[in-house]
Amino acid sequence: MPKIYHERLVNAKEMVKKAHAGKYAIGHFNINNLEWTKSILEAAQASNTPTIIATSEGAVKYMGGVKTIVGMVNGLLEELNITIPVSLHLDHGQSVEMAKKCIEAGYSSIMFDGSHLPYEENKQKTKEVVEFAKQYEVSVEAEIGSIGGEEDGVVGQGELGDPTEAQEFSTLGIDMLAAGIGNIHGKYPEWWTSLSFETLEKLQTASKMPMVLHGGSGIPQNQVEKAISLGISKINVNTELQLAFRDATRKYIEEKKDLDDKTKGFDPRKLLKPGADAIKATFLELTGWFGSQGKAK
Ligand code: 13P
């Protein structure tokens, strides 16, 4: 069966495999619109950084559907002459149908997230997605459920994955595995102190495969680096770019530049530029931590 996705896209399998062997991590960045996509692709190309751009199901709805996203991404790859490895990935796909729909529309990588389903059902549906995806050379990320973040009666670590489940999932034909290691999506709460490296070591020993760190925004640099040294090969970032965009846009508006009619400060191409530049700067800072810059051959 031929690949459906654009010739300038790649699946994420080789990228994460190389990162796992080379002890660095590929950045997965969620996109929300044209500015996000263009900024990430330009910064990735300029810094020779293999990159995964991802949409959650919510972002798919927001942007007008998978065909709109595939059209925008493929167009940018050609028009901006992007030559570094880029994957277009579905983040937290909730159903086998959605996974298939994205593959048929031209995505090159899929996450099927059955972590909230009963274990056997998650396993079965993950297998179904793998079977379909492999026909089209699309990579697959799966997620196992959590055993809860409670240690000695203190809930303070986020969610923790189960090594036995990690081992079983590593045999399903998936390319990367997400599991809780005390990570949390969004802004980290005051009480949060650290990733659970003990859990990560156990999960890595059990699965021996590239592992994915979700909730990659706001984790201190030394913890990110330690996680990579212990088998994290893909790091998902969404909130951090949103905050960077927010801060830069807020500054522009607080400086009343949007009210300057003489310079047409209201033109969205001007109004959104500081935010777009901030996305690029944050991308470069984080991929610097991840060690993925310069890794595109
Ligand atoms: P953050 O928004 O916390 O960076 O999480 C992103 C993520 O894990 C997407 O899957």
Short mmCIF file of C-alpha atoms and ligand atoms in Angstrom, two decimals:
data_model
loop_
_atom_site.label_atom_id
_atom_site.label_comp_id
_atom_site.label_asym_id
_atom_site.label_seq_id
_atom_site.Cartn_x
_atom_site.Cartn_y
_atom_site.Cartn_z
CA MET A 1 0.00 0.00 0.00
CA PRO A 2 1.51 3.38 -0.92
CA LYS A 3 2.12 6.18 1.52
CA ILE A 4 -0.65 8.78 1.56
CA TYR A 5 1.27 11.61 3.20
CA HIS A 6 3.20 14.30 1.30
CA GLU A 7 6.69 13.49 0.07
CA ARG A 8 8.16 16.21 2.29
CA LEU A 9 6.69 14.62 5.42
CA VAL A 10 8.24 11.64 7.19
CA ASN A 11 6.85 9.39 9.87
CA ALA A 12 8.34 9.79 13.35
CA LYS A 13 9.74 6.27 13.67
CA GLU A 14 13.31 6.90 12.47
CA MET A 15 13.48 10.28 14.17
CA VAL A 16 12.68 8.94 17.62
CA LYS A 17 14.76 5.81 17.13
CA LYS A 18 17.83 7.87 16.31
CA ALA A 19 17.09 10.21 19.21
CA HIS A 20 16.76 7.25 21.57
CA ALA A 21 20.11 5.82 20.45
CA GLY A 22 21.79 9.24 20.46
CA LYS A 23 20.36 10.34 23.83
CA TYR A 24 18.54 13.44 22.70
CA ALA A 25 14.82 14.13 22.23
CA ILE A 26 12.67 15.24 19.31
CA GLY A 27 10.42 18.20 20.08
CA HIS A 28 6.70 17.69 19.46
CA PHE A 29 5.01 21.08 19.20
CA ASN A 30 1.24 21.52 19.09
CA ILE A 31 0.01 23.96 16.47
CA ASN A 32 -3.05 26.21 16.61
CA ASN A 33 -3.01 28.20 13.38
CA LEU A 34 -0.92 29.43 10.47
CA GLU A 35 1.39 31.60 12.62
CA TRP A 36 2.24 28.65 14.87
CA THR A 37 2.93 26.31 11.97
CA LYS A 38 5.00 28.76 9.96
CA SER A 39 7.08 29.90 12.95
CA ILE A 40 7.87 26.33 13.99
CA LEU A 41 8.76 25.19 10.48
CA GLU A 42 10.98 28.23 9.83
CA ALA A 43 12.81 27.88 13.14
CA ALA A 44 13.22 24.13 12.62
CA GLN A 45 14.62 24.60 9.11
CA ALA A 46 17.00 27.39 10.21
CA SER A 47 18.37 25.26 13.05
CA ASN A 48 18.38 21.91 11.22
CA THR A 49 16.06 20.41 13.80
CA PRO A 50 13.93 17.35 13.00
CA THR A 51 10.50 18.24 14.34
CA ILE A 52 7.04 16.86 15.00
CA ILE A 53 4.12 19.24 14.53
CA ALA A 54 0.96 18.01 16.16
CA THR A 55 -2.72 18.74 16.44
CA SER A 56 -5.00 17.62 19.22
CA GLU A 57 -8.58 16.73 18.25
CA GLY A 58 -9.62 20.10 19.70
CA ALA A 59 -7.14 21.91 17.44
CA VAL A 60 -8.43 19.92 14.47
CA LYS A 61 -11.93 21.24 15.16
CA TYR A 62 -10.65 24.77 15.74
CA MET A 63 -8.66 24.90 12.52
CA GLY A 64 -11.47 23.61 10.35
CA GLY A 65 -10.74 19.90 10.03
CA VAL A 66 -7.93 17.56 9.05
CA LYS A 67 -7.99 18.44 5.34
CA THR A 68 -7.44 22.12 6.15
CA ILE A 69 -4.48 21.24 8.36
CA VAL A 70 -2.90 18.86 5.86
CA GLY A 71 -3.37 21.43 3.08
CA MET A 72 -1.77 24.18 5.15
CA VAL A 73 1.17 22.06 6.32
CA ASN A 74 1.90 20.56 2.90
CA GLY A 75 1.68 23.98 1.29
CA LEU A 76 4.13 25.47 3.76
CA LEU A 77 6.56 22.57 3.34
CA GLU A 78 6.69 23.27 -0.38
CA GLU A 79 6.50 27.05 -0.44
CA LEU A 80 9.00 27.56 2.40
CA ASN A 81 11.17 24.80 0.92
CA ILE A 82 11.36 22.86 4.18
CA THR A 83 13.88 20.05 3.74
CA ILE A 84 14.44 18.90 7.34
CA PRO A 85 12.48 15.85 8.60
CA VAL A 86 8.98 16.92 9.71
CA SER A 87 6.17 14.69 10.94
CA LEU A 88 2.52 15.71 11.06
CA HIS A 89 1.13 13.95 14.12
CA LEU A 90 -2.29 13.47 15.71
CA ASP A 91 -1.98 14.19 19.45
CA HIS A 92 -4.16 12.19 21.88
CA GLY A 93 -6.34 10.56 19.20
CA GLN A 94 -9.39 9.28 21.06
CA SER A 95 -10.74 6.74 18.59
CA VAL A 96 -9.63 4.28 15.94
CA GLU A 97 -11.89 6.17 13.50
CA MET A 98 -10.10 9.47 14.13
CA ALA A 99 -6.72 7.78 13.65
CA LYS A 100 -7.85 6.34 10.31
CA LYS A 101 -9.34 9.66 9.23
CA CYS A 102 -6.05 11.48 9.87
CA ILE A 103 -4.01 8.82 8.05
CA GLU A 104 -6.35 8.97 5.06
CA ALA A 105 -6.11 12.78 5.02
CA GLY A 106 -2.29 12.78 4.99
CA TYR A 107 -0.94 12.68 8.57
CA SER A 108 2.35 10.79 8.91
CA SER A 109 2.13 9.92 12.61
CA ILE A 110 -0.66 9.06 15.03
CA MET A 111 -1.06 8.92 18.76
CA PHE A 112 -3.84 6.62 19.87
CA ASP A 113 -4.54 7.49 23.48
CA GLY A 114 -6.56 4.73 25.09
CA SER A 115 -5.09 5.40 28.52
CA HIS A 116 -8.50 6.07 30.03
CA LEU A 117 -10.01 2.87 28.62
CA PRO A 118 -9.93 -0.47 30.41
CA TYR A 119 -6.46 -1.98 29.82
CA GLU A 120 -7.53 -4.77 27.43
CA GLU A 121 -9.60 -2.37 25.34
CA ASN A 122 -6.68 0.07 25.10
CA LYS A 123 -4.44 -2.78 23.98
CA GLN A 124 -6.93 -4.05 21.39
CA LYS A 125 -7.60 -0.64 19.88
CA THR A 126 -3.90 0.24 19.85
CA LYS A 127 -3.27 -2.97 17.88
CA GLU A 128 -6.02 -2.04 15.44
CA VAL A 129 -4.46 1.40 14.87
CA VAL A 130 -1.00 -0.13 14.41
CA GLU A 131 -2.31 -2.60 11.85
CA PHE A 132 -3.96 0.14 9.81
CA ALA A 133 -1.12 2.67 10.17
CA LYS A 134 1.65 0.27 9.18
CA GLN A 135 0.07 -0.29 5.76
CA TYR A 136 0.76 3.37 4.99
CA GLU A 137 4.12 3.70 6.79
CA VAL A 138 2.59 5.90 9.49
CA SER A 139 4.18 5.80 12.95
CA VAL A 140 2.16 5.13 16.10
CA GLU A 141 2.43 6.38 19.67
CA ALA A 142 0.41 4.67 22.38
CA GLU A 143 -0.27 5.57 26.00
CA ILE A 144 -0.74 3.29 28.96
CA GLY A 145 -2.87 4.24 31.92
CA SER A 146 -1.79 5.55 35.22
CA ILE A 147 -1.45 3.86 38.56
CA GLY A 148 -2.02 7.24 40.21
CA GLY A 149 0.51 9.61 41.62
CA GLU A 150 0.23 8.64 45.24
CA GLU A 151 3.32 7.79 47.24
CA ASP A 152 3.13 7.14 50.98
CA GLY A 153 -0.32 8.68 51.01
CA VAL A 154 0.97 11.91 49.48
CA VAL A 155 -0.38 12.87 46.08
CA GLY A 156 2.37 15.04 44.74
CA GLN A 157 3.93 13.41 41.71
CA GLY A 158 1.39 13.49 38.90
CA GLU A 159 0.53 10.16 37.28
CA LEU A 160 2.79 7.11 37.15
CA GLY A 161 2.81 4.34 34.51
CA ASP A 162 2.99 0.61 35.17
CA PRO A 163 6.14 -1.25 33.95
CA THR A 164 4.32 -4.53 33.27
CA GLU A 165 1.90 -2.72 30.97
CA ALA A 166 4.84 -0.87 29.35
CA GLN A 167 6.51 -4.19 28.55
CA GLU A 168 3.32 -5.60 27.01
CA PHE A 169 2.71 -2.49 24.93
CA SER A 170 6.27 -2.61 23.60
CA THR A 171 5.32 -5.82 21.76
CA LEU A 172 2.34 -4.30 19.89
CA GLY A 173 4.30 -2.80 17.00
CA ILE A 174 4.14 0.79 18.27
CA ASP A 175 7.06 3.18 17.65
CA MET A 176 6.93 5.20 20.87
CA LEU A 177 5.25 4.93 24.23
CA ALA A 178 3.80 7.57 26.53
CA ALA A 179 3.43 6.76 30.21
CA GLY A 180 3.08 8.86 33.34
CA ILE A 181 6.31 9.71 35.16
CA GLY A 182 4.92 12.46 37.35
CA ASN A 183 4.35 14.78 34.39
CA ILE A 184 1.27 16.97 34.08
CA HIS A 185 -0.28 18.81 31.12
CA GLY A 186 -0.50 22.60 31.32
CA LYS A 187 1.11 24.80 33.94
CA TYR A 188 2.70 22.79 36.76
CA PRO A 189 0.95 23.42 40.08
CA GLU A 190 2.77 24.87 43.10
CA TRP A 191 2.94 21.51 44.89
CA TRP A 192 4.71 19.74 42.02
CA THR A 193 8.39 19.12 42.62
CA SER A 194 9.82 16.59 40.23
CA LEU A 195 9.46 13.93 37.57
CA SER A 196 9.73 10.42 38.99
CA PHE A 197 13.03 9.20 37.57
CA GLU A 198 12.63 5.94 39.45
CA THR A 199 9.41 5.25 37.52
CA LEU A 200 11.04 6.30 34.24
CA GLU A 201 13.94 3.89 34.80
CA LYS A 202 11.54 1.03 35.50
CA LEU A 203 9.41 1.82 32.44
CA GLN A 204 12.47 2.10 30.21
CA THR A 205 13.94 -1.17 31.46
CA ALA A 206 10.59 -2.84 30.81
CA SER A 207 9.83 -1.35 27.38
CA LYS A 208 13.32 -0.68 25.96
CA MET A 209 11.75 1.66 23.44
CA PRO A 210 11.63 5.42 22.74
CA MET A 211 9.46 7.02 25.42
CA VAL A 212 7.38 10.17 25.22
CA LEU A 213 7.19 12.91 27.84
CA HIS A 214 3.86 14.71 27.69
CA GLY A 215 3.37 17.99 29.54
CA GLY A 216 6.81 19.23 28.46
CA SER A 217 6.11 22.87 29.42
CA GLY A 218 7.60 24.21 32.62
CA ILE A 219 9.84 21.29 33.61
CA PRO A 220 13.26 22.57 34.80
CA GLN A 221 16.11 22.09 32.30
CA ASN A 222 18.11 19.72 34.50
CA GLN A 223 15.08 17.41 34.85
CA VAL A 224 14.46 17.48 31.10
CA GLU A 225 18.08 16.50 30.49
CA LYS A 226 17.99 13.72 33.05
CA ALA A 227 14.76 12.35 31.56
CA ILE A 228 16.40 12.27 28.11
CA SER A 229 19.40 10.41 29.53
CA LEU A 230 16.95 7.78 30.88
CA GLY A 231 15.10 7.09 27.61
CA ILE A 232 12.78 10.01 26.84
CA SER A 233 13.08 10.54 23.06
CA LYS A 234 10.10 12.79 22.28
CA ILE A 235 8.93 15.75 24.35
CA ASN A 236 5.48 17.27 23.85
CA VAL A 237 5.14 21.02 24.23
CA ASN A 238 2.01 23.11 23.92
CA THR A 239 1.51 25.50 26.84
CA GLU A 240 5.04 26.95 26.72
CA LEU A 241 4.55 28.32 23.19
CA GLN A 242 1.11 29.64 24.11
CA LEU A 243 2.57 31.54 27.06
CA ALA A 244 5.38 32.95 24.91
CA PHE A 245 2.82 34.08 22.32
CA ARG A 246 0.62 35.58 25.03
CA ASP A 247 3.43 37.55 26.66
CA ALA A 248 4.72 39.03 23.40
CA THR A 249 1.23 39.93 22.17
CA ARG A 250 0.34 41.47 25.54
CA LYS A 251 3.47 43.65 25.40
CA TYR A 252 2.55 44.88 21.89
CA ILE A 253 -0.94 45.79 23.05
CA GLU A 254 0.17 47.33 26.33
CA GLU A 255 2.53 49.51 24.33
CA LYS A 256 -0.60 50.53 22.35
CA LYS A 257 1.07 49.65 19.06
CA ASP A 258 -2.19 48.17 17.83
CA LEU A 259 -3.78 51.64 18.20
CA ASP A 260 -1.22 53.35 15.99
CA ASP A 261 -3.21 53.88 12.80
CA LYS A 262 -0.35 55.67 11.03
CA THR A 263 1.83 52.54 11.06
CA LYS A 264 -1.22 50.28 10.65
CA GLY A 265 -0.45 48.59 13.94
CA PHE A 266 -3.86 46.93 13.71
CA ASP A 267 -2.83 44.86 10.67
CA PRO A 268 -2.85 41.24 11.87
CA ARG A 269 0.47 40.70 10.11
CA LYS A 270 1.93 43.27 12.53
CA LEU A 271 -0.22 42.49 15.54
CA LEU A 272 0.66 38.79 15.45
CA LYS A 273 4.35 39.19 14.60
CA PRO A 274 5.78 39.59 18.11
CA GLY A 275 3.93 36.42 19.15
CA ALA A 276 5.19 34.53 16.11
CA ASP A 277 8.76 35.66 16.84
CA ALA A 278 8.35 34.55 20.46
CA ILE A 279 7.26 31.09 19.27
CA LYS A 280 10.47 30.84 17.23
CA ALA A 281 12.64 31.94 20.15
CA THR A 282 10.98 29.46 22.52
CA PHE A 283 11.27 26.65 19.96
CA LEU A 284 15.02 27.36 19.70
CA GLU A 285 15.49 27.52 23.47
CA LEU A 286 13.66 24.22 24.09
CA THR A 287 15.15 22.24 21.20
CA GLY A 288 18.52 23.46 22.53
CA TRP A 289 17.70 21.72 25.82
CA PHE A 290 16.41 18.65 23.98
CA GLY A 291 19.66 18.35 21.98
CA SER A 292 17.81 17.93 18.66
CA GLN A 293 19.23 21.00 16.89
CA GLY A 294 21.54 20.15 13.99
CA LYS A 295 20.32 16.55 13.97
CA ALA A 296 18.62 16.83 10.56
CA LYS A 297 21.07 15.42 8.06
P1 13P B 1 1.88 21.03 27.74
O1 13P B 1 0.76 21.89 27.27
O2 13P B 1 1.92 20.91 29.20
O3 13P B 1 3.19 21.47 27.15
O4 13P B 1 1.61 19.55 27.21
C1 13P B 1 1.62 19.28 25.85
C2 13P B 1 1.32 17.86 25.59
O5 13P B 1 1.69 16.97 26.32
C3 13P B 1 0.56 17.54 24.36
O6 13P B 1 0.36 16.18 24.21
#
